[in-house]
Amino acid sequence: MDRRGRRARPLSRLRAAAGLALALAASTALASDRLRPLRAMAWLAPGADLAAALGREPAECLKTPADPALARSVEIGRAAFRDPLLLGGQAARAGLSCESCHAGGRDNPRFRFPGLSGPPGTADVTSSLFSRVRGDAVFNPRPIPDLAGPRATLKTPPEALPAFLRGLVVEEFDGAEPPAAVLQGLVDYMAALDPAACPRAREAPVTLAGHLANARRALAAAATAPDPETAARMVAAARAALFLVDERYQRLPAETQALRAAAARLAPLQAAARAGAPDLARDLDGWLSDSRRLERRLAAREAESLYAPARLSGLQPDRP
């Protein structure tokens, strides 16, 4: 029985647990084209067009605020939105972030997570797969909303967003209490997603430059964060962005080694951020400067990596 007195569904939970196990295995599978070399393949429907699903993403409809302080808050929220560690628990272990469901802050019609989704583009937000608090033992997936769509279509009014987002992180996904600046950043980021700011093209290619830009933007947010814990969260978000690059280059050993060396340099910077080190901004600037040379090296072989649509199309995921 669950906390509301309803009888749990053992088969549903077994299926959900099996789905999560597959997703977790996918996040570490690196060796063969018959495995899932990209973590996001764990939440695609069988038979999905991999070049379309993993080679393109919805264009972000972000209207950067004119106020500098508000713009900095939006950048904090943007980085946290893309970091699986925000959600914590099983979601973080599977590599799920807010952006996994809301790609580019939009919807995600290709999302189909085992045990969490029904048809592609849906998710059960009261699943006990991720939450001990909101799990209701009822499989009731709902369509994933477009956060940059018309405001009238979103069920949560702006004044209720802080409580809603905190509940999502802490209760829906069993994540740790987010710092106040991170929570406010998420609120401000969602408010800055504006239908009027949407590019003419609905989708854009997924590129090395885009992922590295996300890492740099997170580090820039760390340098101006209002408190040490938020700064540390931003460095963690940058490391998460670098993981997305790493898995695309996994079959290019020299480039992977250079990338992992750069990522390893962020670990002590994350600790320094949490400790409130006075030289953090200088050290982050050093990393950012060096990252330009790394990007040139990686870009020279981007066509051989899993950013190339032709190589994505050739993958053969090992699906049950």
mmCIF file of C-alpha atoms in Angstrom:
data_model
loop_
_atom_site.group_PDB
_atom_site.id
_atom_site.type_symbol
_atom_site.label_atom_id
_atom_site.label_comp_id
_atom_site.label_asym_id
_atom_site.label_seq_id
_atom_site.Cartn_x
_atom_site.Cartn_y
_atom_site.Cartn_z
ATOM 1 C CA MET A 1 0.000 0.000 0.000
ATOM 2 C CA ASP A 2 1.227 3.534 -0.652
ATOM 3 C CA ARG A 3 0.883 6.495 1.683
ATOM 4 C CA ARG A 4 -2.613 7.229 0.357
ATOM 5 C CA GLY A 5 -3.855 3.731 1.023
ATOM 6 C CA ARG A 6 -3.798 2.581 -2.593
ATOM 7 C CA ARG A 7 -2.358 -0.808 -3.385
ATOM 8 C CA ALA A 8 0.923 -0.592 -5.288
ATOM 9 C CA ARG A 9 1.180 -2.229 -8.668
ATOM 10 C CA PRO A 10 4.123 -4.660 -8.477
ATOM 11 C CA LEU A 11 4.295 -5.317 -12.231
ATOM 12 C CA SER A 12 4.287 -1.613 -13.065
ATOM 13 C CA ARG A 13 7.044 -0.989 -10.566
ATOM 14 C CA LEU A 14 9.087 -3.898 -11.896
ATOM 15 C CA ARG A 15 8.759 -2.503 -15.410
ATOM 16 C CA ALA A 16 9.704 0.954 -14.211
ATOM 17 C CA ALA A 17 12.719 -0.405 -12.331
ATOM 18 C CA ALA A 18 13.785 -2.380 -15.394
ATOM 19 C CA GLY A 19 13.449 0.730 -17.534
ATOM 20 C CA LEU A 20 15.577 2.745 -15.135
ATOM 21 C CA ALA A 21 18.212 0.008 -15.063
ATOM 22 C CA LEU A 22 18.390 0.144 -18.854
ATOM 23 C CA ALA A 23 18.709 3.916 -18.782
ATOM 24 C CA LEU A 24 21.475 3.783 -16.193
ATOM 25 C CA ALA A 25 23.311 1.180 -18.234
ATOM 26 C CA ALA A 26 22.967 3.414 -21.275
ATOM 27 C CA SER A 27 24.628 6.295 -19.474
ATOM 28 C CA THR A 28 27.869 4.325 -19.099
ATOM 29 C CA ALA A 29 27.903 2.270 -22.297
ATOM 30 C CA LEU A 30 30.837 3.473 -24.377
ATOM 31 C CA ALA A 31 32.434 0.617 -26.225
ATOM 32 C CA SER A 32 30.393 -0.492 -29.217
ATOM 33 C CA ASP A 33 28.058 0.873 -31.864
ATOM 34 C CA ARG A 34 25.627 -1.830 -30.785
ATOM 35 C CA LEU A 35 25.326 -0.171 -27.393
ATOM 36 C CA ARG A 36 23.976 3.265 -26.530
ATOM 37 C CA PRO A 37 26.964 5.577 -26.836
ATOM 38 C CA LEU A 38 24.800 8.648 -26.210
ATOM 39 C CA ARG A 39 22.948 8.794 -22.919
ATOM 40 C CA ALA A 40 19.927 10.486 -24.482
ATOM 41 C CA MET A 41 19.278 7.373 -26.560
ATOM 42 C CA ALA A 42 17.843 5.851 -23.391
ATOM 43 C CA TRP A 43 14.800 8.107 -23.654
ATOM 44 C CA LEU A 44 14.006 7.785 -27.337
ATOM 45 C CA ALA A 45 11.277 5.597 -28.773
ATOM 46 C CA PRO A 46 12.445 2.420 -30.546
ATOM 47 C CA GLY A 47 12.964 3.093 -34.221
ATOM 48 C CA ALA A 48 13.533 6.828 -33.726
ATOM 49 C CA ASP A 49 15.446 8.665 -36.445
ATOM 50 C CA LEU A 50 18.712 9.136 -34.560
ATOM 51 C CA ALA A 51 20.072 11.826 -36.865
ATOM 52 C CA ALA A 52 16.932 13.887 -36.280
ATOM 53 C CA ALA A 53 16.514 13.085 -32.588
ATOM 54 C CA LEU A 54 20.152 13.535 -31.560
ATOM 55 C CA GLY A 55 21.454 15.771 -34.322
ATOM 56 C CA ARG A 56 18.864 18.518 -34.002
ATOM 57 C CA GLU A 57 17.183 20.310 -31.110
ATOM 58 C CA PRO A 58 14.432 22.906 -30.665
ATOM 59 C CA ALA A 59 15.642 26.464 -31.040
ATOM 60 C CA GLU A 60 15.715 28.303 -27.714
ATOM 61 C CA CYS A 61 13.261 31.206 -27.430
ATOM 62 C CA LEU A 62 15.205 33.242 -24.888
ATOM 63 C CA LYS A 63 14.711 36.979 -24.524
ATOM 64 C CA THR A 64 17.675 38.241 -22.514
ATOM 65 C CA PRO A 65 16.566 40.886 -19.994
ATOM 66 C CA ALA A 66 17.997 44.380 -20.342
ATOM 67 C CA ASP A 67 18.616 44.608 -16.602
ATOM 68 C CA PRO A 68 22.137 43.196 -15.926
ATOM 69 C CA ALA A 69 21.251 41.657 -12.557
ATOM 70 C CA LEU A 70 18.199 39.933 -14.017
ATOM 71 C CA ALA A 71 20.236 38.756 -17.006
ATOM 72 C CA ARG A 72 22.768 37.171 -14.617
ATOM 73 C CA SER A 73 19.955 35.417 -12.780
ATOM 74 C CA VAL A 74 18.593 34.086 -16.074
ATOM 75 C CA GLU A 75 22.028 32.627 -16.871
ATOM 76 C CA ILE A 76 22.103 30.862 -13.494
ATOM 77 C CA GLY A 77 18.697 29.373 -14.194
ATOM 78 C CA ARG A 78 19.647 28.416 -17.736
ATOM 79 C CA ALA A 79 22.692 26.477 -16.524
ATOM 80 C CA ALA A 80 20.768 24.745 -13.715
ATOM 81 C CA PHE A 81 18.002 23.825 -16.178
ATOM 82 C CA ARG A 82 20.572 21.795 -18.145
ATOM 83 C CA ASP A 83 22.272 20.118 -15.185
ATOM 84 C CA PRO A 84 21.054 16.646 -14.081
ATOM 85 C CA LEU A 85 22.440 17.289 -10.586
ATOM 86 C CA LEU A 86 19.677 19.829 -9.986
ATOM 87 C CA LEU A 87 17.109 17.032 -9.900
ATOM 88 C CA GLY A 88 19.292 14.643 -7.922
ATOM 89 C CA GLY A 89 18.461 11.049 -7.031
ATOM 90 C CA GLN A 90 17.543 8.570 -9.721
ATOM 91 C CA ALA A 91 17.089 11.320 -12.310
ATOM 92 C CA ALA A 92 20.668 12.528 -11.888
ATOM 93 C CA ARG A 93 22.005 8.976 -12.086
ATOM 94 C CA ALA A 94 20.103 8.453 -15.341
ATOM 95 C CA GLY A 95 21.358 11.807 -16.664
ATOM 96 C CA LEU A 96 17.953 13.486 -16.812
ATOM 97 C CA SER A 97 17.809 17.256 -16.533
ATOM 98 C CA CYS A 98 14.932 19.694 -16.951
ATOM 99 C CA GLU A 99 16.088 20.093 -20.547
ATOM 100 C CA SER A 100 15.736 16.369 -21.214
ATOM 101 C CA CYS A 101 11.963 16.809 -21.164
ATOM 102 C CA HIS A 102 11.920 20.476 -22.215
ATOM 103 C CA ALA A 103 14.566 20.540 -24.952
ATOM 104 C CA GLY A 104 15.788 24.091 -25.412
ATOM 105 C CA GLY A 105 13.134 25.153 -22.924
ATOM 106 C CA ARG A 106 10.463 23.867 -25.301
ATOM 107 C CA ASP A 107 8.650 20.532 -25.377
ATOM 108 C CA ASN A 108 10.179 17.230 -26.523
ATOM 109 C CA PRO A 109 7.940 15.165 -28.797
ATOM 110 C CA ARG A 110 10.628 12.469 -29.048
ATOM 111 C CA PHE A 111 10.976 11.903 -25.284
ATOM 112 C CA ARG A 112 9.998 8.407 -24.192
ATOM 113 C CA PHE A 113 11.610 7.293 -20.941
ATOM 114 C CA PRO A 114 10.997 3.650 -19.908
ATOM 115 C CA GLY A 115 8.498 3.492 -17.060
ATOM 116 C CA LEU A 116 7.861 7.244 -17.170
ATOM 117 C CA SER A 117 6.357 7.901 -20.604
ATOM 118 C CA GLY A 118 3.376 6.591 -22.512
ATOM 119 C CA PRO A 119 3.395 7.852 -26.100
ATOM 120 C CA PRO A 120 6.484 9.868 -27.106
ATOM 121 C CA GLY A 121 6.353 13.400 -25.736
ATOM 122 C CA THR A 122 4.719 12.444 -22.440
ATOM 123 C CA ALA A 123 5.866 11.945 -18.843
ATOM 124 C CA ASP A 124 4.262 10.806 -15.602
ATOM 125 C CA VAL A 125 5.168 13.493 -13.057
ATOM 126 C CA THR A 126 3.737 11.471 -10.167
ATOM 127 C CA SER A 127 5.827 8.378 -10.817
ATOM 128 C CA SER A 128 7.417 6.613 -7.855
ATOM 129 C CA LEU A 129 10.287 5.797 -10.212
ATOM 130 C CA PHE A 130 11.818 9.156 -9.255
ATOM 131 C CA SER A 131 9.873 10.358 -6.219
ATOM 132 C CA ARG A 132 9.163 8.882 -2.810
ATOM 133 C CA VAL A 133 6.934 11.865 -2.050
ATOM 134 C CA ARG A 134 4.694 12.304 -5.098
ATOM 135 C CA GLY A 135 4.604 8.753 -6.404
ATOM 136 C CA ASP A 136 0.952 7.694 -6.545
ATOM 137 C CA ALA A 137 1.262 4.145 -8.004
ATOM 138 C CA VAL A 138 -0.863 5.256 -10.963
ATOM 139 C CA PHE A 139 0.612 5.388 -14.461
ATOM 140 C CA ASN A 140 -0.753 8.644 -15.853
ATOM 141 C CA PRO A 141 1.681 10.276 -18.304
ATOM 142 C CA ARG A 142 0.762 13.723 -19.612
ATOM 143 C CA PRO A 143 2.016 15.703 -22.640
ATOM 144 C CA ILE A 144 5.202 17.689 -21.943
ATOM 145 C CA PRO A 145 4.342 21.398 -22.265
ATOM 146 C CA ASP A 146 6.284 23.910 -24.340
ATOM 147 C CA LEU A 147 7.663 26.372 -21.776
ATOM 148 C CA ALA A 148 8.141 28.953 -24.523
ATOM 149 C CA GLY A 149 4.599 28.577 -25.790
ATOM 150 C CA PRO A 150 1.748 31.014 -25.204
ATOM 151 C CA ARG A 151 1.528 31.879 -21.503
ATOM 152 C CA ALA A 152 -2.189 31.055 -21.481
ATOM 153 C CA THR A 153 -1.372 27.399 -22.182
ATOM 154 C CA LEU A 154 0.843 27.028 -19.088
ATOM 155 C CA LYS A 155 -1.008 25.924 -15.978
ATOM 156 C CA THR A 156 1.299 27.544 -13.420
ATOM 157 C CA PRO A 157 0.884 31.334 -13.066
ATOM 158 C CA PRO A 158 4.110 33.377 -12.677
ATOM 159 C CA GLU A 159 3.511 34.144 -8.998
ATOM 160 C CA ALA A 160 3.282 30.415 -8.232
ATOM 161 C CA LEU A 161 6.477 29.438 -10.078
ATOM 162 C CA PRO A 162 8.900 29.540 -7.085
ATOM 163 C CA ALA A 163 6.824 27.099 -5.034
ATOM 164 C CA PHE A 164 6.074 24.973 -8.089
ATOM 165 C CA LEU A 165 9.735 24.663 -9.125
ATOM 166 C CA ARG A 166 10.912 23.950 -5.608
ATOM 167 C CA GLY A 167 8.299 21.195 -5.335
ATOM 168 C CA LEU A 168 9.390 19.780 -8.661
ATOM 169 C CA VAL A 169 13.036 19.537 -7.568
ATOM 170 C CA VAL A 170 12.590 18.502 -3.942
ATOM 171 C CA GLU A 171 9.408 16.421 -4.095
ATOM 172 C CA GLU A 172 8.885 15.281 -7.668
ATOM 173 C CA PHE A 173 12.514 14.213 -8.159
ATOM 174 C CA ASP A 174 13.823 13.914 -4.567
ATOM 175 C CA GLY A 175 16.529 16.489 -5.279
ATOM 176 C CA ALA A 176 18.380 18.517 -2.650
ATOM 177 C CA GLU A 177 17.041 21.905 -1.632
ATOM 178 C CA PRO A 178 18.346 24.300 -4.323
ATOM 179 C CA PRO A 179 20.102 27.515 -3.263
ATOM 180 C CA ALA A 180 17.795 30.516 -3.309
ATOM 181 C CA ALA A 181 19.711 32.054 -6.221
ATOM 182 C CA VAL A 182 19.359 28.867 -8.281
ATOM 183 C CA LEU A 183 15.637 28.666 -7.609
ATOM 184 C CA GLN A 184 15.187 32.331 -8.510
ATOM 185 C CA GLY A 185 17.323 31.801 -11.587
ATOM 186 C CA LEU A 186 15.031 29.011 -12.759
ATOM 187 C CA VAL A 187 12.023 31.283 -12.244
ATOM 188 C CA ASP A 188 13.703 34.089 -14.184
ATOM 189 C CA TYR A 189 14.853 31.755 -16.961
ATOM 190 C CA MET A 190 11.348 30.413 -17.483
ATOM 191 C CA ALA A 191 9.966 33.957 -17.482
ATOM 192 C CA ALA A 192 12.521 34.910 -20.157
ATOM 193 C CA LEU A 193 11.333 32.147 -22.502
ATOM 194 C CA ASP A 194 9.170 34.208 -24.806
ATOM 195 C CA PRO A 195 7.253 33.097 -27.922
ATOM 196 C CA ALA A 196 8.198 36.429 -29.513
ATOM 197 C CA ALA A 197 11.884 35.514 -29.168
ATOM 198 C CA CYS A 198 11.611 32.222 -31.067
ATOM 199 C CA PRO A 199 13.865 32.025 -34.143
ATOM 200 C CA ARG A 200 12.169 31.490 -37.467
ATOM 201 C CA ALA A 201 13.568 27.940 -37.689
ATOM 202 C CA ARG A 202 11.907 25.600 -35.178
ATOM 203 C CA GLU A 203 15.047 23.461 -34.834
ATOM 204 C CA ALA A 204 18.797 23.946 -34.969
ATOM 205 C CA PRO A 205 21.695 21.482 -35.316
ATOM 206 C CA VAL A 206 23.288 20.058 -32.165
ATOM 207 C CA THR A 207 26.926 21.109 -32.391
ATOM 208 C CA LEU A 208 30.208 21.069 -30.537
ATOM 209 C CA ALA A 209 30.122 24.871 -30.428
ATOM 210 C CA GLY A 210 26.690 24.850 -28.820
ATOM 211 C CA HIS A 211 27.654 22.441 -26.040
ATOM 212 C CA LEU A 212 30.906 24.268 -25.321
ATOM 213 C CA ALA A 213 29.011 27.564 -25.276
ATOM 214 C CA ASN A 214 26.721 26.111 -22.614
ATOM 215 C CA ALA A 215 29.766 25.178 -20.532
ATOM 216 C CA ARG A 216 31.252 28.654 -20.908
ATOM 217 C CA ARG A 217 27.976 30.364 -20.032
ATOM 218 C CA ALA A 218 27.707 28.258 -16.883
ATOM 219 C CA LEU A 219 31.249 29.229 -15.855
ATOM 220 C CA ALA A 220 30.534 32.885 -16.542
ATOM 221 C CA ALA A 221 27.517 32.529 -14.243
ATOM 222 C CA ALA A 222 29.773 30.943 -11.614
ATOM 223 C CA ALA A 223 32.129 33.918 -11.718
ATOM 224 C CA THR A 224 29.333 36.352 -10.805
ATOM 225 C CA ALA A 225 27.192 34.057 -8.628
ATOM 226 C CA PRO A 226 25.876 35.699 -5.443
ATOM 227 C CA ASP A 227 26.955 32.916 -3.084
ATOM 228 C CA PRO A 228 29.494 30.057 -2.973
ATOM 229 C CA GLU A 229 27.013 27.189 -3.303
ATOM 230 C CA THR A 230 25.420 28.701 -6.396
ATOM 231 C CA ALA A 231 28.885 29.242 -7.887
ATOM 232 C CA ALA A 232 29.722 25.580 -7.233
ATOM 233 C CA ARG A 233 26.455 24.515 -8.869
ATOM 234 C CA MET A 234 27.359 26.510 -11.959
ATOM 235 C CA VAL A 235 30.769 24.826 -12.252
ATOM 236 C CA ALA A 236 28.977 21.482 -11.915
ATOM 237 C CA ALA A 237 26.649 22.518 -14.754
ATOM 238 C CA ALA A 238 29.676 23.289 -16.923
ATOM 239 C CA ARG A 239 31.069 19.838 -16.210
ATOM 240 C CA ALA A 240 27.719 18.315 -17.224
ATOM 241 C CA ALA A 241 27.905 20.199 -20.527
ATOM 242 C CA LEU A 242 31.405 18.827 -21.138
ATOM 243 C CA PHE A 243 30.111 15.282 -20.595
ATOM 244 C CA LEU A 244 27.809 15.795 -23.579
ATOM 245 C CA VAL A 245 30.850 16.650 -25.675
ATOM 246 C CA ASP A 246 32.836 13.737 -24.271
ATOM 247 C CA GLU A 247 30.319 11.104 -25.307
ATOM 248 C CA ARG A 248 30.254 12.477 -28.843
ATOM 249 C CA TYR A 249 34.054 12.127 -29.120
ATOM 250 C CA GLN A 250 34.453 8.811 -27.363
ATOM 251 C CA ARG A 251 35.853 7.062 -30.445
ATOM 252 C CA LEU A 252 38.547 9.719 -30.926
ATOM 253 C CA PRO A 253 41.004 8.887 -28.117
ATOM 254 C CA ALA A 254 43.399 11.845 -28.430
ATOM 255 C CA GLU A 255 40.583 14.384 -28.471
ATOM 256 C CA THR A 256 38.814 12.616 -25.616
ATOM 257 C CA GLN A 257 41.980 12.728 -23.537
ATOM 258 C CA ALA A 258 42.364 16.473 -24.107
ATOM 259 C CA LEU A 259 38.713 17.072 -23.280
ATOM 260 C CA ARG A 260 38.872 15.019 -20.083
ATOM 261 C CA ALA A 261 41.982 16.871 -18.990
ATOM 262 C CA ALA A 262 40.077 20.139 -19.383
ATOM 263 C CA ALA A 263 37.106 18.702 -17.478
ATOM 264 C CA ALA A 264 39.404 17.484 -14.696
ATOM 265 C CA ARG A 265 40.624 21.055 -14.192
ATOM 266 C CA LEU A 266 37.084 22.046 -13.230
ATOM 267 C CA ALA A 267 36.899 19.669 -10.253
ATOM 268 C CA PRO A 268 39.202 21.756 -8.013
ATOM 269 C CA LEU A 269 37.517 24.915 -9.295
ATOM 270 C CA GLN A 270 34.181 23.551 -8.162
ATOM 271 C CA ALA A 271 35.637 22.906 -4.709
ATOM 272 C CA ALA A 272 37.165 26.398 -4.697
ATOM 273 C CA ALA A 273 33.809 27.898 -5.622
ATOM 274 C CA ARG A 274 32.101 26.115 -2.744
ATOM 275 C CA ALA A 275 34.810 27.370 -0.402
ATOM 276 C CA GLY A 276 34.368 30.955 -1.587
ATOM 277 C CA ALA A 277 37.933 31.219 -2.910
ATOM 278 C CA PRO A 278 38.779 34.862 -3.726
ATOM 279 C CA ASP A 279 40.675 33.970 -6.911
ATOM 280 C CA LEU A 280 37.849 31.946 -8.451
ATOM 281 C CA ALA A 281 37.002 34.463 -11.193
ATOM 282 C CA ARG A 282 40.657 34.646 -12.285
ATOM 283 C CA ASP A 283 40.973 30.855 -12.412
ATOM 284 C CA LEU A 284 37.714 30.516 -14.353
ATOM 285 C CA ASP A 285 38.976 33.103 -16.840
ATOM 286 C CA GLY A 286 42.088 31.000 -17.328
ATOM 287 C CA TRP A 287 40.011 27.925 -18.096
ATOM 288 C CA LEU A 288 37.783 29.862 -20.467
ATOM 289 C CA SER A 289 40.784 31.230 -22.333
ATOM 290 C CA ASP A 290 42.333 27.782 -22.721
ATOM 291 C CA SER A 291 39.003 26.334 -23.871
ATOM 292 C CA ARG A 292 39.279 28.227 -27.154
ATOM 293 C CA ARG A 293 42.341 26.214 -28.090
ATOM 294 C CA LEU A 294 40.570 23.013 -27.064
ATOM 295 C CA GLU A 295 37.564 23.925 -29.210
ATOM 296 C CA ARG A 296 39.765 24.438 -32.262
ATOM 297 C CA ARG A 297 41.305 21.012 -31.735
ATOM 298 C CA LEU A 298 37.933 19.321 -31.334
ATOM 299 C CA ALA A 299 36.356 21.217 -34.230
ATOM 300 C CA ALA A 300 39.034 19.911 -36.565
ATOM 301 C CA ARG A 301 37.579 16.422 -36.118
ATOM 302 C CA GLU A 302 33.926 17.244 -35.504
ATOM 303 C CA ALA A 303 32.960 15.576 -38.800
ATOM 304 C CA GLU A 304 34.364 12.290 -37.413
ATOM 305 C CA SER A 305 32.489 12.578 -34.130
ATOM 306 C CA LEU A 306 28.925 11.762 -33.180
ATOM 307 C CA TYR A 307 27.937 15.326 -33.931
ATOM 308 C CA ALA A 308 27.949 14.288 -37.596
ATOM 309 C CA PRO A 309 24.414 13.289 -38.683
ATOM 310 C CA ALA A 310 25.750 10.495 -40.912
ATOM 311 C CA ARG A 311 27.520 8.883 -37.975
ATOM 312 C CA LEU A 312 24.431 9.191 -35.786
ATOM 313 C CA SER A 313 22.361 7.456 -38.449
ATOM 314 C CA GLY A 314 24.815 4.555 -38.451
ATOM 315 C CA LEU A 315 24.415 3.775 -34.756
ATOM 316 C CA GLN A 316 22.695 0.543 -33.875
ATOM 317 C CA PRO A 317 21.335 0.785 -30.316
ATOM 318 C CA ASP A 318 20.953 -2.453 -28.409
ATOM 319 C CA ARG A 319 17.286 -2.199 -27.463
ATOM 320 C CA PRO A 320 15.302 -4.815 -25.532
#
